[in-house]
CSV table of C-alpha atoms and ligand atoms in Angstrom, one decimal:
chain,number,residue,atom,x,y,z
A,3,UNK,CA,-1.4,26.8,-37.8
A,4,UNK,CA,-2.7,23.3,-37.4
A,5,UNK,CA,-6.3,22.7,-38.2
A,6,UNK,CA,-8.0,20.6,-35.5
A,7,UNK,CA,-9.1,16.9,-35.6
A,8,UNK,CA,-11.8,15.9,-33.6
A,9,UNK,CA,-12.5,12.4,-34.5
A,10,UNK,CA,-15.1,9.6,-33.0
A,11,UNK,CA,-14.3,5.9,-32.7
A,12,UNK,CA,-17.7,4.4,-31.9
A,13,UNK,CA,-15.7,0.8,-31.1
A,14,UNK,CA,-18.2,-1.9,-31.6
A,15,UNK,CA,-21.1,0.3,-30.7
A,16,UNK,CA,-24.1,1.8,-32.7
A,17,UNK,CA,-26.9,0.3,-34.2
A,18,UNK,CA,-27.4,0.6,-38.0
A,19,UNK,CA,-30.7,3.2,-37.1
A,20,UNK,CA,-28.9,4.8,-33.8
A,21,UNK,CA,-26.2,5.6,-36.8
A,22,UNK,CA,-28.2,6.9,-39.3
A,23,UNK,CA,-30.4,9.1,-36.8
A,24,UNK,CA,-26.9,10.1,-35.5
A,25,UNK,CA,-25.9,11.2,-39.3
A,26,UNK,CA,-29.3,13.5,-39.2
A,27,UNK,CA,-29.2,14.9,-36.4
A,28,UNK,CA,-25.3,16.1,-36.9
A,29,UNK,CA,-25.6,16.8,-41.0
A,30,UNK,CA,-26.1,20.4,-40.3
A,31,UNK,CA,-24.6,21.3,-37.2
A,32,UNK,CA,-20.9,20.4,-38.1
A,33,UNK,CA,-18.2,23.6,-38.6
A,34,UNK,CA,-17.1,23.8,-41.8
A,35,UNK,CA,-14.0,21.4,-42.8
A,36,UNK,CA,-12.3,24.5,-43.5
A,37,UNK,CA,-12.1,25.2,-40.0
A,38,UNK,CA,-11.7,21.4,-38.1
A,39,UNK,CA,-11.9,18.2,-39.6
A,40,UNK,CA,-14.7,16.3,-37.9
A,41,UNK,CA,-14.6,12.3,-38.3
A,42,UNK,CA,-16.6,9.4,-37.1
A,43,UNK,CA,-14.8,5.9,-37.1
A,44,UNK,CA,-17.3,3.2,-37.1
A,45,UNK,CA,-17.7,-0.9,-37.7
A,46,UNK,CA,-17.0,-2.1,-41.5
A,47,UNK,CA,-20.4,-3.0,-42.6
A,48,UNK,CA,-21.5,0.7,-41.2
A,49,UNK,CA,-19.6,2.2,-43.5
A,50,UNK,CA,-21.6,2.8,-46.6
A,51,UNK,CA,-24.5,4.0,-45.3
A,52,UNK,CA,-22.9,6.6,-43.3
A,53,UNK,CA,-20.6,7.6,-46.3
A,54,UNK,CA,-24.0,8.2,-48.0
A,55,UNK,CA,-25.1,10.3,-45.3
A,56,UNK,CA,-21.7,12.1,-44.2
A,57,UNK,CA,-22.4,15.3,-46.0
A,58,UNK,CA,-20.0,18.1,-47.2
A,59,UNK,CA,-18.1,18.6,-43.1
A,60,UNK,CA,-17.8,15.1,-41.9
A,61,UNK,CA,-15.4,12.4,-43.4
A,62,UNK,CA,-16.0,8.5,-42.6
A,63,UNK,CA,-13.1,6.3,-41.1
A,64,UNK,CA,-12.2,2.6,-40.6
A,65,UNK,CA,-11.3,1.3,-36.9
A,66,UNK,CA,-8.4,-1.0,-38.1
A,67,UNK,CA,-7.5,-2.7,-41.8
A,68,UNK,CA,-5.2,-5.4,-42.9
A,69,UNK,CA,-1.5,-4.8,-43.8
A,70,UNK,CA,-2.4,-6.9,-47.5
A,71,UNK,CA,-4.7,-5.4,-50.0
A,72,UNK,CA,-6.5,-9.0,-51.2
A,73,UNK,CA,-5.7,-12.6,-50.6
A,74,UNK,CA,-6.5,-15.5,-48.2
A,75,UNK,CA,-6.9,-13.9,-44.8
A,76,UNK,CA,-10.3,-14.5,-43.9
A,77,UNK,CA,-11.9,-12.1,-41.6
A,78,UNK,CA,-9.7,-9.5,-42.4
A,79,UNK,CA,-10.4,-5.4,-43.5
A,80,UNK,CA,-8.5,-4.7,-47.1
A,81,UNK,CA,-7.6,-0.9,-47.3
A,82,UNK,CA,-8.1,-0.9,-51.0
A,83,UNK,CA,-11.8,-1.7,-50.1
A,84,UNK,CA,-12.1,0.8,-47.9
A,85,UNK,CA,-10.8,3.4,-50.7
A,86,UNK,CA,-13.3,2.1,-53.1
A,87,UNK,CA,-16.0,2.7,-50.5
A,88,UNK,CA,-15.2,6.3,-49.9
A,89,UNK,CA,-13.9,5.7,-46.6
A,90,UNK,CA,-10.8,8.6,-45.7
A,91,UNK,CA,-9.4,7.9,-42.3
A,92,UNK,CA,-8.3,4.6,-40.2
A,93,UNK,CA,-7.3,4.0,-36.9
A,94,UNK,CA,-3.9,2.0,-36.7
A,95,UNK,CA,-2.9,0.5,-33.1
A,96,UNK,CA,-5.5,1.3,-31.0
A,97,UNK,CA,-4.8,-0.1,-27.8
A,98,UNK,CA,-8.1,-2.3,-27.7
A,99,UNK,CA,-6.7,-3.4,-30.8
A,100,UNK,CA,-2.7,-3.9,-29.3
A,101,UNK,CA,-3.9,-5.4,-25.6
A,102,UNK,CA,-6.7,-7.8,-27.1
A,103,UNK,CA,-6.1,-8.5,-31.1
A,104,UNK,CA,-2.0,-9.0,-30.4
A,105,UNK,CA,-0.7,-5.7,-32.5
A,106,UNK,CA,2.5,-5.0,-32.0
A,107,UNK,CA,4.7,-1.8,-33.3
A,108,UNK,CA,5.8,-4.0,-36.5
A,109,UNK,CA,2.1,-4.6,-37.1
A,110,UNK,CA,1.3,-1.4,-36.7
A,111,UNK,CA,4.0,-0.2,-39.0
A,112,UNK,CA,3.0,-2.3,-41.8
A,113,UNK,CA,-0.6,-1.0,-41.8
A,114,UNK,CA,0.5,2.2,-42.0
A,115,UNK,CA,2.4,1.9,-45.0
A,116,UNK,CA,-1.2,-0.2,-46.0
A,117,UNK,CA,-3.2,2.6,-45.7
A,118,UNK,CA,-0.9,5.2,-47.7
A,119,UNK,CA,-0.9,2.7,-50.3
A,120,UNK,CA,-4.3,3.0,-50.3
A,121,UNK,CA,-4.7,6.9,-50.1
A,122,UNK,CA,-6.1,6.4,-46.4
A,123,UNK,CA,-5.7,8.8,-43.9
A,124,UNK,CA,-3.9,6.8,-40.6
A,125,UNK,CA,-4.9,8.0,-36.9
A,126,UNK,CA,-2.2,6.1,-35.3
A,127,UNK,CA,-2.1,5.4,-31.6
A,128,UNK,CA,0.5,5.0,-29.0
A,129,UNK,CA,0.1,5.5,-25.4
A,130,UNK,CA,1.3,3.8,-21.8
A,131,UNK,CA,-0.3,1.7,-19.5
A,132,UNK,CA,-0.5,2.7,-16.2
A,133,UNK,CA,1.8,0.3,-14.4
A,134,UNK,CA,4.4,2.2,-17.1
A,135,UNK,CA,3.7,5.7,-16.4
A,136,UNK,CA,4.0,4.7,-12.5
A,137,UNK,CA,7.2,3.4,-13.0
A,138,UNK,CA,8.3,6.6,-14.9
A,139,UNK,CA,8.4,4.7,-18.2
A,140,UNK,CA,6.2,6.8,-20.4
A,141,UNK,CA,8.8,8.6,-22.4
A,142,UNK,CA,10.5,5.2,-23.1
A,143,UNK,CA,6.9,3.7,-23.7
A,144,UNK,CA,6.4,6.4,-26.2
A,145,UNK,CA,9.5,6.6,-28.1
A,146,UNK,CA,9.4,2.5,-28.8
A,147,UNK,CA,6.1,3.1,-29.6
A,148,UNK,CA,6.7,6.2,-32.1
A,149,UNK,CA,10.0,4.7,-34.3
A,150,UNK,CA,8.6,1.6,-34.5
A,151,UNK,CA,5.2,2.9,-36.0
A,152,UNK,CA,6.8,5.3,-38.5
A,153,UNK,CA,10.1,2.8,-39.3
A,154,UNK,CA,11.0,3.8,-43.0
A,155,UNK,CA,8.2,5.9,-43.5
A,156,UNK,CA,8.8,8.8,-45.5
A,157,UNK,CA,8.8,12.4,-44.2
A,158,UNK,CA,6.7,13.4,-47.6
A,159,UNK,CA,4.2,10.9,-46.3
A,160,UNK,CA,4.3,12.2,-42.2
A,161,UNK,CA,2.0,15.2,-43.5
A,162,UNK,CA,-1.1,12.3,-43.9
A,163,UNK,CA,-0.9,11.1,-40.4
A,164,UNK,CA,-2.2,12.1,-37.0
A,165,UNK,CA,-1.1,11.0,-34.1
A,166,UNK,CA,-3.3,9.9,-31.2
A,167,UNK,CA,-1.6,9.9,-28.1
A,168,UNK,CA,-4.0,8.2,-25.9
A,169,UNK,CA,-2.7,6.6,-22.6
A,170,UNK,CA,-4.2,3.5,-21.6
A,171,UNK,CA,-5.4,4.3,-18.3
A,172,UNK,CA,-7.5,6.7,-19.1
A,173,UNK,CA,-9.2,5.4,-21.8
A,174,UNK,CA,-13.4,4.3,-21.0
A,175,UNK,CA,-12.5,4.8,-17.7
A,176,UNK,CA,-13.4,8.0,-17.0
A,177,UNK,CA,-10.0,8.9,-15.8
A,178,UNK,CA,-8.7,11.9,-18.1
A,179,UNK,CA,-5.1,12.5,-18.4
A,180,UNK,CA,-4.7,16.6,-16.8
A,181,UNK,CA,-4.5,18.9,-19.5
A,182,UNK,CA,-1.0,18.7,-18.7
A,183,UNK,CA,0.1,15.3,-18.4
A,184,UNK,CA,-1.9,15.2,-22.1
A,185,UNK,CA,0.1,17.9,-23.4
A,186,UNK,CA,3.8,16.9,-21.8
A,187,UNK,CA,3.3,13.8,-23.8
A,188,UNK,CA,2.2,15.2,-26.6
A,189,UNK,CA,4.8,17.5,-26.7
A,190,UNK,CA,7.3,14.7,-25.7
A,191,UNK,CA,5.8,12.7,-29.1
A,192,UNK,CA,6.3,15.9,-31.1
A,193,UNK,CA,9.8,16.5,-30.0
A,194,UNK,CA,9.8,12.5,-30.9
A,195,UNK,CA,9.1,13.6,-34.4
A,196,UNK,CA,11.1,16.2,-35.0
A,197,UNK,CA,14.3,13.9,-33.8
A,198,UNK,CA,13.4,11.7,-36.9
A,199,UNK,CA,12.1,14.4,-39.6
A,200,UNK,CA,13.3,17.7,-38.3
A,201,UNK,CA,11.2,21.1,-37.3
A,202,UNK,CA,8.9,21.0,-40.5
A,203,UNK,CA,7.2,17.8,-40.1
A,204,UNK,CA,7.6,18.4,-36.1
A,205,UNK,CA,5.6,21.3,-36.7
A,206,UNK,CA,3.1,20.2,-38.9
A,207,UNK,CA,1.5,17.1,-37.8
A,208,UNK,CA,-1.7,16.8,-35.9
A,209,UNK,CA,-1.2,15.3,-32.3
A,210,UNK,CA,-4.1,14.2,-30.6
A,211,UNK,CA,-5.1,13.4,-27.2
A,212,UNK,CA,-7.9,10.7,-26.1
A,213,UNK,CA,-9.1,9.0,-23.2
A,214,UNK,CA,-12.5,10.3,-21.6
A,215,UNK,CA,-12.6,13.0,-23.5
A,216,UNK,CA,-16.4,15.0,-23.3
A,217,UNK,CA,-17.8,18.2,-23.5
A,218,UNK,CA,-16.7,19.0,-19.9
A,219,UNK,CA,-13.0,18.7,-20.6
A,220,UNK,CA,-12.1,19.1,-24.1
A,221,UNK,CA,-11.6,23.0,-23.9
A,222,UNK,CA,-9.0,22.8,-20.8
A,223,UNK,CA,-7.7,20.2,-23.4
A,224,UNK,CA,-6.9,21.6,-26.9
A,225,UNK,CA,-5.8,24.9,-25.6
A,226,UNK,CA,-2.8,23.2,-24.9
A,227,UNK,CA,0.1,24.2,-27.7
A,228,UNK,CA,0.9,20.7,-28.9
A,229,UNK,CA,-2.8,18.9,-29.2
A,230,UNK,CA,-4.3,19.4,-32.1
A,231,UNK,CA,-7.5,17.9,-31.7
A,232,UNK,CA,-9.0,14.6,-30.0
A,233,UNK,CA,-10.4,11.3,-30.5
A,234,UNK,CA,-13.2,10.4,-28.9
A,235,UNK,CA,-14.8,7.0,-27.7
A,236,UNK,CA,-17.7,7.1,-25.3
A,237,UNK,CA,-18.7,11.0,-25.9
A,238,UNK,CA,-18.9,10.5,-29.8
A,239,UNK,CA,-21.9,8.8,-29.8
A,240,UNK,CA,-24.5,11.1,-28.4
A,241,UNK,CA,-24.9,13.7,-31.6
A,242,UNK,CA,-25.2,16.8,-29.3
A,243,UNK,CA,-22.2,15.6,-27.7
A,244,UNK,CA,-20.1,15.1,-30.8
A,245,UNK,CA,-21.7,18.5,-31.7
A,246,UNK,CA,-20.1,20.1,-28.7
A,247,UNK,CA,-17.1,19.1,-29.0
A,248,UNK,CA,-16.3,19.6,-32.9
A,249,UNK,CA,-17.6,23.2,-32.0
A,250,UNK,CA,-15.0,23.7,-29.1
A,251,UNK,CA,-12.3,23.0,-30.9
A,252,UNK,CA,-12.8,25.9,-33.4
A,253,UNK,CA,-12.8,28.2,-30.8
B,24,PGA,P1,-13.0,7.0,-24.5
B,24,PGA,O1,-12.2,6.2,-25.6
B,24,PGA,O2,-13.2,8.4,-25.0
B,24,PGA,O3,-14.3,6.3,-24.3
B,24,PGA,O4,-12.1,7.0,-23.2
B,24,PGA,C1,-11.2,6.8,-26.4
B,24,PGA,C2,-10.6,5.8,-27.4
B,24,PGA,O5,-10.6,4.6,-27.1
B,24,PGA,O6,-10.2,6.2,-28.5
């Protein structure tokens, strides 16, 4: 039994006070991390007053990091910072972060290995854009996508990372993938995984799905059999939204 993940990436959004009212108003409210693991992903300098704030059921993540730990490369996020913050999770390969910041499946694969290194937990996109899933080139999409994000990463290690499978389209635009176009290629990425680590792994990871995901939609979507969860961008900020959702995915 997979536990869910229900996890918010606020993108470049939130004041430092909508934040912390956020962090009240959700302190109490949040299942148990027994039952789902609630996250919210926020901006760097965010991050220590909402890790002050998270309580005992929500953990703290990073959007992106660097693939280096310390050096010369201004402007960039070290994931050994981010551990000695308190932060848990990071995104990897968004595809905000692939269309407009030039990451590619090699970056991505280095920051994963970045973030283990550093004890971070990696939420790791992939997902096609819609000119590829017209031209029947999602699978194909999808399984570049997949070996070149996990390339030489260990199967010990696969039991740390979700997956995010979040097609492009239907990401801020309103347009949800059905329930089952999510779950096909969710099931298409699990079937991906088990190719490289066999039924355990396969088995065990956490797929999610995301692209206008809200309270309306997210039941129809995790009852599907391969997604495990979601990650969230516009819905996550509203509290009682966020609330809503974590709860639905204990059901
Ligand atoms: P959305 O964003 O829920 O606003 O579509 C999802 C994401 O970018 O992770």
């Amino acid at each position: 039994m997979r536990k869910p993940i229900i996890a918010g990436n606020w993108k470049m959004n939130m004041s430092r006070d909508e934040a912390i009212n956020f962090m009240y108003q959700v302190s109490e409210e949040l299942p148990s991390i027994d039952l789902v693991d609630s996250v919210i992903c926020a901006q760097a300098p965010m991050m220590r007053c909402l890790i002050k704030r998270q309580g005992e059921n929500l953990r703290i993540g990073a959007q992106n990091l660097y693939w280096e730990d310390a050096g010369a490369f201004t402007g960039e996020l070290s994931g050994k910072l981010l551990k000695d913050y308190k932060v848990d999770y990071v995104i990897i390969g968004h595809s905000e972060r692939r269309s407009y910041f030039g990451e590619t499946d090699e970056t991505v694969n280095k920051k994963i290995f970045a973030a283990l290194r550093n004890e971070l937990l990696p939420i790791v996109c992939v997902g096609e854009q819609l000119e590829e899933r017209e031209s029947n080139k999602t699978n194909d999409v999808l399984t570049k996508q997949v070996k070149g994000a996990f390339k030489d990463v260990k199967a010990i290690d696969m039991e740390k990372i979700v997956i995010a499978y979040e097609p492009v389209w239907a990401i801020g635009t309103g347009k949800t993938a059905t329930a089952e176009q999510a779950e096909e290629s969710c099931a298409f990425i699990r079937g991906l995984v088990k190719e490289l680590y066999g039924d355990v792994v396969a088995d065990e990871i956490r797929i999610q799905y995301g692209g206008s995901v809200k309270p309306a939609n997210i039941d129809e979507i995790i009852s599907k059999e391969n997604i495990d969860g979601a990650l969230i961008g516009g819905a996550s900020l509203k509290a009682d939204m966020f609330i809503e959702m974590v709860k639905a995915a204990v059901k």
